Short mmCIF file of C-alpha atoms and ligand atoms in Angstrom, two decimals:
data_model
loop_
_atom_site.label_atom_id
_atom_site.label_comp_id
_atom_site.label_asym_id
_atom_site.label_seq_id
_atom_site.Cartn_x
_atom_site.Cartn_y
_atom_site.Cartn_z
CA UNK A 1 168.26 -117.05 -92.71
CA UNK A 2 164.63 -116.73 -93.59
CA UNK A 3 164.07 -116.05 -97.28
CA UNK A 4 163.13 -111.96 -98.10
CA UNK A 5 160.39 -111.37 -100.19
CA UNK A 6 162.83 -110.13 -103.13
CA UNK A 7 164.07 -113.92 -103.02
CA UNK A 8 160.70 -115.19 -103.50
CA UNK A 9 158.56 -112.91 -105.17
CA UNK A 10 158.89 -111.88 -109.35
CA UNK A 11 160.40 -109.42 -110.00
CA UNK A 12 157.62 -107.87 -111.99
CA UNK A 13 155.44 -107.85 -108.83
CA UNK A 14 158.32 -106.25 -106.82
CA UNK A 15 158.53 -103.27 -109.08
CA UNK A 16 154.74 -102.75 -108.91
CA UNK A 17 152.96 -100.28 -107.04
CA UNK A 18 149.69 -101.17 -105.45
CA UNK A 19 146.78 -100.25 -107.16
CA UNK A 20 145.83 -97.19 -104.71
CA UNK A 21 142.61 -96.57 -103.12
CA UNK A 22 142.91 -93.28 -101.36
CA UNK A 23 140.58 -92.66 -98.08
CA UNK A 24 137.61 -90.74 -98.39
CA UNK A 25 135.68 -90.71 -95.43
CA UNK A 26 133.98 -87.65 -94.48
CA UNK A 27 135.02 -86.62 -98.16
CA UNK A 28 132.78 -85.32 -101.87
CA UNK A 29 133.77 -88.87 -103.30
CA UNK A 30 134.19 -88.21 -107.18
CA UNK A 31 137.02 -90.33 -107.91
CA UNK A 32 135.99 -93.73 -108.80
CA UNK A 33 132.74 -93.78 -110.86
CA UNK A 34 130.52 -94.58 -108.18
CA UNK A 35 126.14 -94.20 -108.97
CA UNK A 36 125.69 -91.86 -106.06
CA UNK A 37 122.02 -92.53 -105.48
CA UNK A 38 120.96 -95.36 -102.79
CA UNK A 39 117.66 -97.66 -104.12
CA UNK A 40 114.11 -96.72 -103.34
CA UNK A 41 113.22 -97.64 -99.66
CA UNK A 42 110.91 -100.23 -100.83
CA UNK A 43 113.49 -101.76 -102.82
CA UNK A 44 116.03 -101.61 -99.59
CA UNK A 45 113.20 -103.02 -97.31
CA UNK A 46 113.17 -106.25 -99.76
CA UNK A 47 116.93 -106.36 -99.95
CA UNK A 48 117.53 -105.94 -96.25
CA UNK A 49 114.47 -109.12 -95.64
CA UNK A 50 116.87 -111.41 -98.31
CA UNK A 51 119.98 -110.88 -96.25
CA UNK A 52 118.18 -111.44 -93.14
CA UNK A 53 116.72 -114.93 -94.39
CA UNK A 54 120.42 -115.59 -96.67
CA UNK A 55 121.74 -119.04 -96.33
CA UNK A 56 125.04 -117.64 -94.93
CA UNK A 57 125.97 -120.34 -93.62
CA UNK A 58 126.69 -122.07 -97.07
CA UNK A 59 128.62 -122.05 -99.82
CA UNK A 60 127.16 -119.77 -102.63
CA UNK A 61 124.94 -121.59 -105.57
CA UNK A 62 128.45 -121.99 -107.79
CA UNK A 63 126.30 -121.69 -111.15
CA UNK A 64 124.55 -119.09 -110.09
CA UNK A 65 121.79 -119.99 -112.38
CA UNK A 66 119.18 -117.61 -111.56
CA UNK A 67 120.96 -114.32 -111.36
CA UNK A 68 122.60 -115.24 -114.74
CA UNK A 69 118.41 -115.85 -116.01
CA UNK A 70 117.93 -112.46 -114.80
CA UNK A 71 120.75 -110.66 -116.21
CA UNK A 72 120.12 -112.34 -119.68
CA UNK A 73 116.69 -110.73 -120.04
CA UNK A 74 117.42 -107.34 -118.18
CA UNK A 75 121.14 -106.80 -120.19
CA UNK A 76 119.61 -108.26 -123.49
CA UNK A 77 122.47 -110.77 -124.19
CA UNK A 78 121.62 -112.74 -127.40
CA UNK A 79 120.49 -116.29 -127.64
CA UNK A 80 123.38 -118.78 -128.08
CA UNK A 81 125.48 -116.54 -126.05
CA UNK A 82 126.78 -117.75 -122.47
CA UNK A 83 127.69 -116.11 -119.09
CA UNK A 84 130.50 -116.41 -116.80
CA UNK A 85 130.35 -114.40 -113.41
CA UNK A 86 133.16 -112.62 -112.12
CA UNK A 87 133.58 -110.74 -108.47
CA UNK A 88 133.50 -107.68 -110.02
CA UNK A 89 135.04 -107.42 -114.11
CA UNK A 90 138.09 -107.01 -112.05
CA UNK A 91 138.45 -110.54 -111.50
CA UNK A 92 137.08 -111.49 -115.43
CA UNK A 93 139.98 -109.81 -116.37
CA UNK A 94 142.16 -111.77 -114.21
CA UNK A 95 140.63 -114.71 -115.34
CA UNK A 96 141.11 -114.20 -118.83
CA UNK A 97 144.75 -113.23 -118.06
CA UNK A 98 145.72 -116.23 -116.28
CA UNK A 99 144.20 -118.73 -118.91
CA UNK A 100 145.78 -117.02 -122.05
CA UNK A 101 149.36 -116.58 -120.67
CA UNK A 102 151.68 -118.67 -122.36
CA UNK A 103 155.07 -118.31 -122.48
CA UNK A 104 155.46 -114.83 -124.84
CA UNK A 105 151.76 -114.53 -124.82
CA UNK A 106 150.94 -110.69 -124.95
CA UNK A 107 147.94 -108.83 -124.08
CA UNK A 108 147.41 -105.27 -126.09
CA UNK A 109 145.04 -102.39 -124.94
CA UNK A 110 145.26 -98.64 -125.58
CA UNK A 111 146.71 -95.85 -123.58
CA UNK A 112 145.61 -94.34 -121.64
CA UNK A 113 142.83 -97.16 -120.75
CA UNK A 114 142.07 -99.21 -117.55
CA UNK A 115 145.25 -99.01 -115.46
CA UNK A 116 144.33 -102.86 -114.30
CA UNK A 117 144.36 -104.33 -117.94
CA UNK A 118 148.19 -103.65 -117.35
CA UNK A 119 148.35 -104.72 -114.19
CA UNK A 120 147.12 -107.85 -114.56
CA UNK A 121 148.50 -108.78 -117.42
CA UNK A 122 151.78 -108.75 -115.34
CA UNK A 123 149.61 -110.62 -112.17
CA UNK A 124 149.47 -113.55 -114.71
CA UNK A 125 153.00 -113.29 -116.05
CA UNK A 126 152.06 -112.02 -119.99
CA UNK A 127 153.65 -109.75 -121.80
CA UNK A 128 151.78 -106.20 -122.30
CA UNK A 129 151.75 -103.85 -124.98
CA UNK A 130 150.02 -100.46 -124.87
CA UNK A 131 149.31 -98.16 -128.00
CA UNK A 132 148.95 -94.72 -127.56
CA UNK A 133 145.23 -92.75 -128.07
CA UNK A 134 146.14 -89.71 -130.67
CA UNK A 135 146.45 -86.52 -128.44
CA UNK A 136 142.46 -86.00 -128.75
CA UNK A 137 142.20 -89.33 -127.20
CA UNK A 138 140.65 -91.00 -130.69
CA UNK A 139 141.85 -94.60 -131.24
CA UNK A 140 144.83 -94.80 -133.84
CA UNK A 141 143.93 -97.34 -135.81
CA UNK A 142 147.07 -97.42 -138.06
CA UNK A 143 149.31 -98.20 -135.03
CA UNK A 144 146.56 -100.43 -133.78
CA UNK A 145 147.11 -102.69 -136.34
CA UNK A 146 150.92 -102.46 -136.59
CA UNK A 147 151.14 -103.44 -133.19
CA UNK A 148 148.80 -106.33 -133.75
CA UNK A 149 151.06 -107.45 -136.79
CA UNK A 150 153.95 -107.34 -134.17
CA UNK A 151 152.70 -108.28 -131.10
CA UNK A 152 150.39 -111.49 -132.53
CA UNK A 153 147.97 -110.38 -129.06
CA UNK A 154 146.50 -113.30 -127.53
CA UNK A 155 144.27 -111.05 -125.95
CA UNK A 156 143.42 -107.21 -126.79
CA UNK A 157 140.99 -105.03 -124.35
CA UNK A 158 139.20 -102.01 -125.51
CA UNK A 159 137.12 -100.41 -122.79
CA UNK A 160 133.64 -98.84 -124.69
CA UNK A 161 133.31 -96.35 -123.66
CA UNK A 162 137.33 -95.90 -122.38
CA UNK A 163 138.46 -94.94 -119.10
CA UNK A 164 139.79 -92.42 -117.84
CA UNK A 165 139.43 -90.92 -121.02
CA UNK A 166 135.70 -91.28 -121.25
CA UNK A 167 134.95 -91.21 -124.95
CA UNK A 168 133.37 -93.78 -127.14
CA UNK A 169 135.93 -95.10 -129.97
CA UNK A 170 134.89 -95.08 -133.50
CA UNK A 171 132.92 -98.43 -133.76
CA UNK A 172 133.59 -99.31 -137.46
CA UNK A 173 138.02 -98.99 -135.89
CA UNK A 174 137.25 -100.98 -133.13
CA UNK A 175 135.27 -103.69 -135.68
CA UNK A 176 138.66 -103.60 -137.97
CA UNK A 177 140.21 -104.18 -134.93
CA UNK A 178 138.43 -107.39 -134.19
CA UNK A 179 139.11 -108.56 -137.64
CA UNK A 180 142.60 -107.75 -137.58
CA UNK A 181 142.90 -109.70 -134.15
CA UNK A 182 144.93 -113.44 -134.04
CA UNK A 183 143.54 -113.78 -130.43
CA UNK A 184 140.46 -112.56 -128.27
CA UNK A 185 139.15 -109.03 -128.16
CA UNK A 186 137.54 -108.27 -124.84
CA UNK A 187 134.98 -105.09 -124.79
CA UNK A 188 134.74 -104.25 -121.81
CA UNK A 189 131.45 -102.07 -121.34
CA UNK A 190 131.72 -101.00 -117.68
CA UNK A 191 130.27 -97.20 -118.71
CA UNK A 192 127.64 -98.48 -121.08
CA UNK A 193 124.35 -97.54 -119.17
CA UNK A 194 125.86 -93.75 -120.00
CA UNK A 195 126.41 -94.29 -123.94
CA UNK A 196 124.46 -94.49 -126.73
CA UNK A 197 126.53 -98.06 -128.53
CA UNK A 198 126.82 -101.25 -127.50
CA UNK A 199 128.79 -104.13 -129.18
CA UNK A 200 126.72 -107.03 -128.14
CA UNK A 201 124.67 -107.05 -131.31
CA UNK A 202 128.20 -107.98 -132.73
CA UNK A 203 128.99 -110.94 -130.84
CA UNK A 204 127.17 -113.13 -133.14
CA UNK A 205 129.40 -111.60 -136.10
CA UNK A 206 132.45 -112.29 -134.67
CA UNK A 207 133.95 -115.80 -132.99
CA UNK A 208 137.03 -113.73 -131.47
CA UNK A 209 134.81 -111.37 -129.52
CA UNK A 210 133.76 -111.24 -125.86
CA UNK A 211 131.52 -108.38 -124.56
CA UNK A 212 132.79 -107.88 -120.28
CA UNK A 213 130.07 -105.35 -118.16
CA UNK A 214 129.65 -104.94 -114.54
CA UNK A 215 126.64 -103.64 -112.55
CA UNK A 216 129.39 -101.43 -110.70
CA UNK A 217 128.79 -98.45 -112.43
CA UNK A 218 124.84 -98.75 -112.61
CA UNK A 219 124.73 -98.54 -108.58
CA UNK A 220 125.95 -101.74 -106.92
CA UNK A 221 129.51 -101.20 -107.03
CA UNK A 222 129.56 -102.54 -103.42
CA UNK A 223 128.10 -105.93 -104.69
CA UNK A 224 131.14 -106.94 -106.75
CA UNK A 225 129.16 -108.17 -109.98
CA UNK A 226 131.14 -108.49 -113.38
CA UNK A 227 130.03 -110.71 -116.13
CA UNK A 228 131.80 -111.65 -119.31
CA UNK A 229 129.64 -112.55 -122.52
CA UNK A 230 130.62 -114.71 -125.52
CA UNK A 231 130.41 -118.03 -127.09
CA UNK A 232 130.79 -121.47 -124.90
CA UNK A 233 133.67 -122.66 -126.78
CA UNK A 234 135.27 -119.64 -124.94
CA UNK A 235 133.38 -119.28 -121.68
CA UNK A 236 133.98 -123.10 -120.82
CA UNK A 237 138.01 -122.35 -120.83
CA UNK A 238 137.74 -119.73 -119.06
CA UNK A 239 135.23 -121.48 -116.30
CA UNK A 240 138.12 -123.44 -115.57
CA UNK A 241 140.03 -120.89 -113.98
CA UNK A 242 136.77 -118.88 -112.02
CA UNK A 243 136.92 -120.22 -108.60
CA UNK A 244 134.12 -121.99 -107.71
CA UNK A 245 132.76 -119.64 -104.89
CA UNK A 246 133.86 -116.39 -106.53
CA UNK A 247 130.65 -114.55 -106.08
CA UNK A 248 128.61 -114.83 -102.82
CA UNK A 249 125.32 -115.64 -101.43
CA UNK A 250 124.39 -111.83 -100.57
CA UNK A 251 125.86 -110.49 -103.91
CA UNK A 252 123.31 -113.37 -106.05
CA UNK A 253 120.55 -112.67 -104.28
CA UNK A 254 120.71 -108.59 -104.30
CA UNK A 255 121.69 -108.18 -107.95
CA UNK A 256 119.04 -110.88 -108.40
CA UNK A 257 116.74 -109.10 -106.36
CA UNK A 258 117.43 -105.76 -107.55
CA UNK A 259 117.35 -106.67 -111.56
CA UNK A 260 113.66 -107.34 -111.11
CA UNK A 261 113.31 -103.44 -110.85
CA UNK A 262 116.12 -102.40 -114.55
CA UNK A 263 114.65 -98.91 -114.73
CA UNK A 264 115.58 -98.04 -111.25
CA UNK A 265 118.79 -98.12 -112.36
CA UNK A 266 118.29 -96.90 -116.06
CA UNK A 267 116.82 -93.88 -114.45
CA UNK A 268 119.21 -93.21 -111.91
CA UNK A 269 121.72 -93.53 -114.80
CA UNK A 270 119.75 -91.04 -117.04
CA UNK A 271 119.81 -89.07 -114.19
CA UNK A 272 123.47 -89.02 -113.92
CA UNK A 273 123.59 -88.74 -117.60
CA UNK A 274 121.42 -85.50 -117.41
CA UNK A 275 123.55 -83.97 -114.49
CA UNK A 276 126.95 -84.80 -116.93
CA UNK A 277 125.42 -82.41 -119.23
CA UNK A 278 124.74 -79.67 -116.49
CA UNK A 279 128.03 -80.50 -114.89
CA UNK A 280 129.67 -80.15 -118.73
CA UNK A 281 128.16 -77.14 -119.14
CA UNK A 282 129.28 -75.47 -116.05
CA UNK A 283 132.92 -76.59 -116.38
CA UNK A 284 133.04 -75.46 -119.78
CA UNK A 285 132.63 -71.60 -118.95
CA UNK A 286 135.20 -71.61 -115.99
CA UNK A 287 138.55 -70.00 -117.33
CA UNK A 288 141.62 -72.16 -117.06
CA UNK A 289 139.53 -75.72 -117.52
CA UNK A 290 139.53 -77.55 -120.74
CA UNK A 291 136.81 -80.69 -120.91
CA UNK A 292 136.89 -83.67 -123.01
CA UNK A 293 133.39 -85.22 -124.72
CA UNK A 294 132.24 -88.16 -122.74
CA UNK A 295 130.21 -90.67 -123.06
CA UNK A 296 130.34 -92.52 -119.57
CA UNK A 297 129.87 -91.43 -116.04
CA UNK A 298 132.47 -88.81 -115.04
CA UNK A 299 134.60 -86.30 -117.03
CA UNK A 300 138.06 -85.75 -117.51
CA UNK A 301 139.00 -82.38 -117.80
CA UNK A 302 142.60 -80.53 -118.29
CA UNK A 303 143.64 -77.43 -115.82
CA UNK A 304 146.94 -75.62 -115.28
CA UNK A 305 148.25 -77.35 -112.51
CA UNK A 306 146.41 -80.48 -111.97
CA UNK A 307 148.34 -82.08 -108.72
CA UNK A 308 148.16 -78.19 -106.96
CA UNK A 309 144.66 -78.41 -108.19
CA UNK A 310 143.77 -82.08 -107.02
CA UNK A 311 144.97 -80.76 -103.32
CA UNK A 312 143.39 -77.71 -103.27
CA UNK A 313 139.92 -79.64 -104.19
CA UNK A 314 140.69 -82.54 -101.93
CA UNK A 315 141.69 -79.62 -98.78
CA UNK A 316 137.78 -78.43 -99.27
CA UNK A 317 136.63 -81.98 -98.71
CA UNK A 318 136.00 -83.05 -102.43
CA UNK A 319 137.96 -86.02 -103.83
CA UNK A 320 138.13 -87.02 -107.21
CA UNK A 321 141.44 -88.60 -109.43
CA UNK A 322 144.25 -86.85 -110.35
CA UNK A 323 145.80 -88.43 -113.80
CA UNK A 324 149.14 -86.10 -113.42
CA UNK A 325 151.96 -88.03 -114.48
CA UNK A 326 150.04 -91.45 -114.95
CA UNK A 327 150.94 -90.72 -119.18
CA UNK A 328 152.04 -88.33 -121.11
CA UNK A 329 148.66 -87.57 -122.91
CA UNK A 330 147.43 -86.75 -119.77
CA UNK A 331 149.64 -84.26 -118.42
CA UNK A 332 147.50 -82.23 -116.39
CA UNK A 333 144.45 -83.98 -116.54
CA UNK A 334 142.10 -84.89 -113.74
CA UNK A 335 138.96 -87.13 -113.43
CA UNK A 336 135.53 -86.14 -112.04
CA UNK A 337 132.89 -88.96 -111.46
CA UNK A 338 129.05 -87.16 -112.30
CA UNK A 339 127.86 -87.20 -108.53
CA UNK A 340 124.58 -85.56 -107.41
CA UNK A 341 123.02 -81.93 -108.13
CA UNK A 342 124.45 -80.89 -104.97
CA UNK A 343 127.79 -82.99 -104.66
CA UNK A 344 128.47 -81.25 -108.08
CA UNK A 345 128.05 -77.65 -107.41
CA UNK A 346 130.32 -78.67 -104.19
CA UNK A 347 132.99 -79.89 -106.71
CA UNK A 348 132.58 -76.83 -109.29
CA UNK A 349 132.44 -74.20 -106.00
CA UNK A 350 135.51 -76.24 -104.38
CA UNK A 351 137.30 -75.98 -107.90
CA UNK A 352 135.88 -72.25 -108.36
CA UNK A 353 137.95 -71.42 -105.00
CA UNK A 354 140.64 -73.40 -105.65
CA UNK A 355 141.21 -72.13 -109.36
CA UNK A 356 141.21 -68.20 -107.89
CA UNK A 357 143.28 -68.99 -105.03
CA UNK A 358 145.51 -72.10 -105.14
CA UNK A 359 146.31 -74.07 -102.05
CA UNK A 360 150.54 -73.87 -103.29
N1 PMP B 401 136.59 -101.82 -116.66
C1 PMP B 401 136.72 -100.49 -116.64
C2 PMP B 401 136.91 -99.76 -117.93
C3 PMP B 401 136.68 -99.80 -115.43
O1 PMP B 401 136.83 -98.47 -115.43
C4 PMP B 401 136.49 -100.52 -114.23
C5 PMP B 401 136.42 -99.86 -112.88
N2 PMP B 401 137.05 -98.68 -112.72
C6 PMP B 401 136.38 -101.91 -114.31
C7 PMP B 401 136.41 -102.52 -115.54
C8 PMP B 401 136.25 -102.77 -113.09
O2 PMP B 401 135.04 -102.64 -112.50
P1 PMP B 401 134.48 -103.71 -111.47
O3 PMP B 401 135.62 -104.61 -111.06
O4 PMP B 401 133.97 -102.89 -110.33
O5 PMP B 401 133.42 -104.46 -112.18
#
């Protein structure tokens, strides 16, 4: 008899359900954070001469030395401070997972955060504890720190600002957080080119803290570039575990490429940030839809009937993420990603029709 995959597989993995990426073509894609502006021609003529002359037939440069020069002046990271690369902070997070579970080991976060700082803390066989946001999504820092005192986390994430939720966390909680912390404390900054606070001025301060961003969110989400920041004593462990290839040829020489030019994509983000506000505004007068402050690219807002809702957008061609059901806090809740002018008077006239007369 050949072996079935419940004889082989964990049974953690078994009871998991695939992170889902719905299909979108021909769709208003809102759901996933996505920069939707393209670079300046000029900027795509260079790229699209780099891939043309791209050693493809090697391996990629495995220290990547370059792109990490270039991302050390254009992200600001401090002296004395190393990089490690991921393929996409996806992966960083995997990485980080793998090398800290021991037996018992347990990883902490909020909820709601990041579904995948749950999922792959099971991927790598640690334990996982989640503490609940307070119902206006605000970190409780009281049951923070009782769960720290009774979990002993060998690892805690705190997205800055948090998704799906969007906000920013008090930074002086999240700092008492660090110091409470027996392990690691990963920010992850994914959203910061839309906030105002950054914690890498802290990593000096602190031995225990790592700073993770990604260019995903600032317009190269197709590249798959993460990169984790923090002291060597750290980043060497965790090298161990990066495989060696993990980010390739195209991907260096693009973000490297592309880097050379930060305020295309600090304006395109100010752009976005200025059509959040527009896009707040606008949301914020229609009856029946609560919004919650945000501080990164997309808003999360709270309707009557959020799954009726989420089908009757997605029947008029707009897509974006319904958070139904995925926790209790976020019972009704549903998650727009800041698209263009005219992608987001598509979303509010989809929502406009679908509020007045509900696809049931
Ligand atoms: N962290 C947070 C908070 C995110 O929301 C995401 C993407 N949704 C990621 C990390 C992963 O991003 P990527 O793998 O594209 O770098």
């Amino acid at each position: 008899m050949p072996p079935s995959p419940d004889q082989i597989i964990r049974p953690e993995i078994l009871a998991l359900s695939a992170y889902h990426v719905p299909p979108a073509s021909g769709m208003v894609k809102l759901d996933a954070m996505e920069n939707p502006y393209s670079l300046p021609q000029e900027l795509r003529d260079e790229i699209a001469r780099l891939a043309a002359d791209a050693p493809v037939n090697r391996y990629p440069d495995a220290s990547a030395a370059p792109l990490k020069a270039r991302l050390r002046e254009a992200l600001a990271i401090p002296a004395g401070m190393d990089i490690m690369l991921g393929n996409g902070s996806d992966e960083i997070i995997q990485i980080i997972a793998l090398a800290a579970a021991k037996p018992g080991a347990v990883l902490l976060s909020v909820e709601p955060a990041f579904v995948m700082f749950r999922m792959i803390a099971t991927f790598a066989g640690m334990g996982y504890a989640g503490v609940p946001l307070k119902a206006d999504f605000s970190l409780d820092l009281d049951a923070m720190l009782a769960a720290i005192t009774q979990h002993q986390p060998a690892v805690i994430f705190i997205a800055y600002p948090n998704n799906p939720t969007g906000n920013l966390f008090d930074a002086t909680a999240v700092s008492r957080i660090i110091e409470a912390a027996p392990g690691i404390v990963i920010i992850d900054e994914a959203y910061h080119a839309f906030a105002d606070a950054s914690f890498m001025n802290r990593l000096t301060q602190y031995p225990n803290l790592l700073l993770m961003r990604t260019l995903s969110k600032l317009g190269l989400a197709g590249l798959r570039l993460g990169l984790l920041i923090g002291r060597s004593e750290w980043l060497i462990q965790l090298e161990k575990l990066r495989l060696p290839y993990n980010v390739g040829v195209v991907t260096q020489l693009i973000a490297e490429k592309v880097l050379q030019y930060p305020d295309v994509l600090l304006q395109q983000a100010a752009a976005i940030k200025a059509e959040r506000t527009v896009l707040s505004k606008c949301l914020q007068v229609l009856d029946g839809v609560d919004i919650f402050p945000t501080d990164a690219n997309f808003i999360l807002l709270r309707v009557d009937a959020a799954s009726q809702v989420f089908q009757g957008l997605k029947q008029r061609g707009v897509l974006i993420k319904n958070l139904d059901g995925s926790h209790p806090l976020l019972k009704n809740c549903l998650r727009v990603t800041v698209g263009t002018p005219d992608e987001n008077v598509q979303f509010l006239t989809a929502l406009q029709a679908t509020l007045k007369k509900p696809i049931y």
